[in-house]
């Protein structure tokens, strides 16, 4: 259950503009077959901005003709790997250990402008093979057919993980005929089939041996024949990748290159802290684009900022990001990011740079793109680094790219006037190679001995390292363990050492001797990985006593990125010496917001004590912007926790600060004031049994800066006798069945909702509004159930603040599960609203039928 930014998308429920009005606006006759579309905004003028005479035709090109339409960066060449009739409507590919291409064919996507037929089981998982070694695929096998809108795959063990929302399937071929004959359900809540532009996809086996998705909040792991899952944060829209160090990269349709610098789980540890520096970071800030073809056929092509000289001016359909990790391009391109823009018919090359663990990127070319086509039907949607070190491009090759849910009347007219709606069923896969070196021969890894796979962990091409790691983890061959330990501790290449470390962990054979050796590695990335993998040792007292001195010794190092990870890892140890080291890091790196947030993320429930520790240190008598920010953020956490005793303790500490240290007092109060409701919003004050002593002490200080802030602080706390004090209402206890619903709701909320709305229910700016004390949470159950079932689209006002967001529905959950989530959010965080029973959900589900659209605010407000 989450609302996420639509970044320019316009989903406003089911309201329509009349065809007659739109006909006048864009020159369509009112009796035309082009009627108002779901993506239209009421009252918006959809004016044609590009003169028809400068729009080139968009005929279907043969693969040979299409190759002539491309402009490529100097030094590169483009080659055809596969095309129709061998491949149809490909959206994702993966290459197996023997060099075969596994492709997802999403053949049901928009077969016509109305999307009629998209629910037919015509999708496939196919295997393409080059049988004569000429580099072009010539054999096709349908591994699994009969799928409805499949969208992603991952090769796992002896099978294939396949996304067919709302299902995630594990298909296996048990008789060796190349076709699936066993089907296992891994998840029945993997996205929503009704909205293919905004649902789960990706399925990336990452360095840490977890399988991650874009547009989804659960990660998966396959261990000894069993599937495991765990909640994670929401990432991007379409496509997900990793760099050589396992950092996840993704994007949104108009925000082309984002990523996680650190594992996201760290920054979700503290329920009182909203800071998330290092996760979902915008790596590339420049969203301007430079296609080589006039591109009026984009969904918002009638909006002036979207076009420049008739061509796409900024990203609107960015997807399928990839980090180049091969060995066929020049070495300086390793680690660079590539992003397809199918609506602009090009691929961006981002030059990526790193400083102290922070990534930034910019276009590698001045007002130009890496690869661009004059063919409007060229629709690159995904890319991979191939075993030969080249870059493979997946071309969806078609005219219609926009799904019907978002299709505007303007774009439909473009499609039909220029014949872009047919044909369908085409598709291409290209290879981008550099002229300087020749691609290597295809791999034959599936039958190789484990010792050979260990050697591949040091291969210069990331594809080989990833494939070898996966095979070793799946085989769990104990005979490989000595060689893996040897590679971890003495391998010549740091990437080989890194993969060996994670391979041992995935196999369950990472011993403390190897782990402690990796903590002394010469390369910072290996040491960081070792710290992360050592954290389970901090749970038990005996292993903690063995590990902590090794971690504390890292304080003597000067590497900022190493200290960033140390700040995270020490937060896993509830230990006085660990907290002392965290205070040292706070003093040394207070100006670094990444390290500040790392430290606070591990202090949930211990913020007051940490403030006391900092204020006792001599170095914290000197003011500084970073120290002020640190105290402010800690104070904010304490007030968000809202435990009266701890709040009073914080206020008393603030009051104790002498005038020469007034900056510390004011910083703590400012942190408290950060929790004040913004204009038009509300927040319940913290209830005390009497006037807090800390507040009294602050009032006695008498200085003007403090007194000015106290007036605002008084609005956040209250006690009997205060104006406006209202005793908390008596909350009716839940009965046994309702309590079971609540407990089930807690589990489901953690998986489906908390990554966006957060465990504390206060939401995340730009991603999800608050549920805590929200009128949508505590008000009409008929509205709340509809929101959970079908989703809601902005603009929508929550607690007085306007959100331009979109939340997909959870209609794949059954009535009991929906009721459980609704009951949980209405009774958690101090709420006392009535529970919601499954029969209420069944009633609403029956009333709304097979509704596909999310709800608009206006529609919901019509419901009592």
PDB file of C-alpha atoms in Angstrom, residues 56-58 61 66 68-71 292-294 345 372-378:
ATOM      1  CA  UNK A  56       8.961  12.286 -41.186  1.00  0.00           C
ATOM      2  CA  UNK A  57       7.103   9.069 -42.007  1.00  0.00           C
ATOM      3  CA  UNK A  58       7.476   6.078 -39.689  1.00  0.00           C
ATOM      4  CA  UNK A  61      11.854  -1.044 -41.411  1.00  0.00           C
ATOM      5  CA  UNK A  66      16.819  -0.333 -39.370  1.00  0.00           C
ATOM      6  CA  UNK A  68      21.037   2.184 -41.381  1.00  0.00           C
ATOM      7  CA  UNK A  69      18.851   4.439 -39.229  1.00  0.00           C
ATOM      8  CA  UNK A  70      21.270   4.566 -36.291  1.00  0.00           C
ATOM      9  CA  UNK A  71      23.860   7.114 -35.277  1.00  0.00           C
ATOM     10  CA  UNK A 292      17.897  12.850 -33.853  1.00  0.00           C
ATOM     11  CA  UNK A 293      14.291  12.498 -34.970  1.00  0.00           C
ATOM     12  CA  UNK A 294      11.242  14.760 -34.663  1.00  0.00           C
ATOM     13  CA  UNK A 345      14.447   6.432 -29.844  1.00  0.00           C
ATOM     14  CA  UNK A 372      20.092   7.265 -31.568  1.00  0.00           C
ATOM     15  CA  UNK A 373      17.796   6.291 -34.407  1.00  0.00           C
ATOM     16  CA  UNK A 374      15.645   8.103 -36.958  1.00  0.00           C
ATOM     17  CA  UNK A 375      13.245   5.146 -36.802  1.00  0.00           C
ATOM     18  CA  UNK A 376      10.259   6.060 -34.599  1.00  0.00           C
ATOM     19  CA  UNK A 377       9.552   2.381 -33.966  1.00  0.00           C
ATOM     20  CA  UNK A 378      12.939   1.754 -32.345  1.00  0.00           C
TER      21      UNK A 378
END
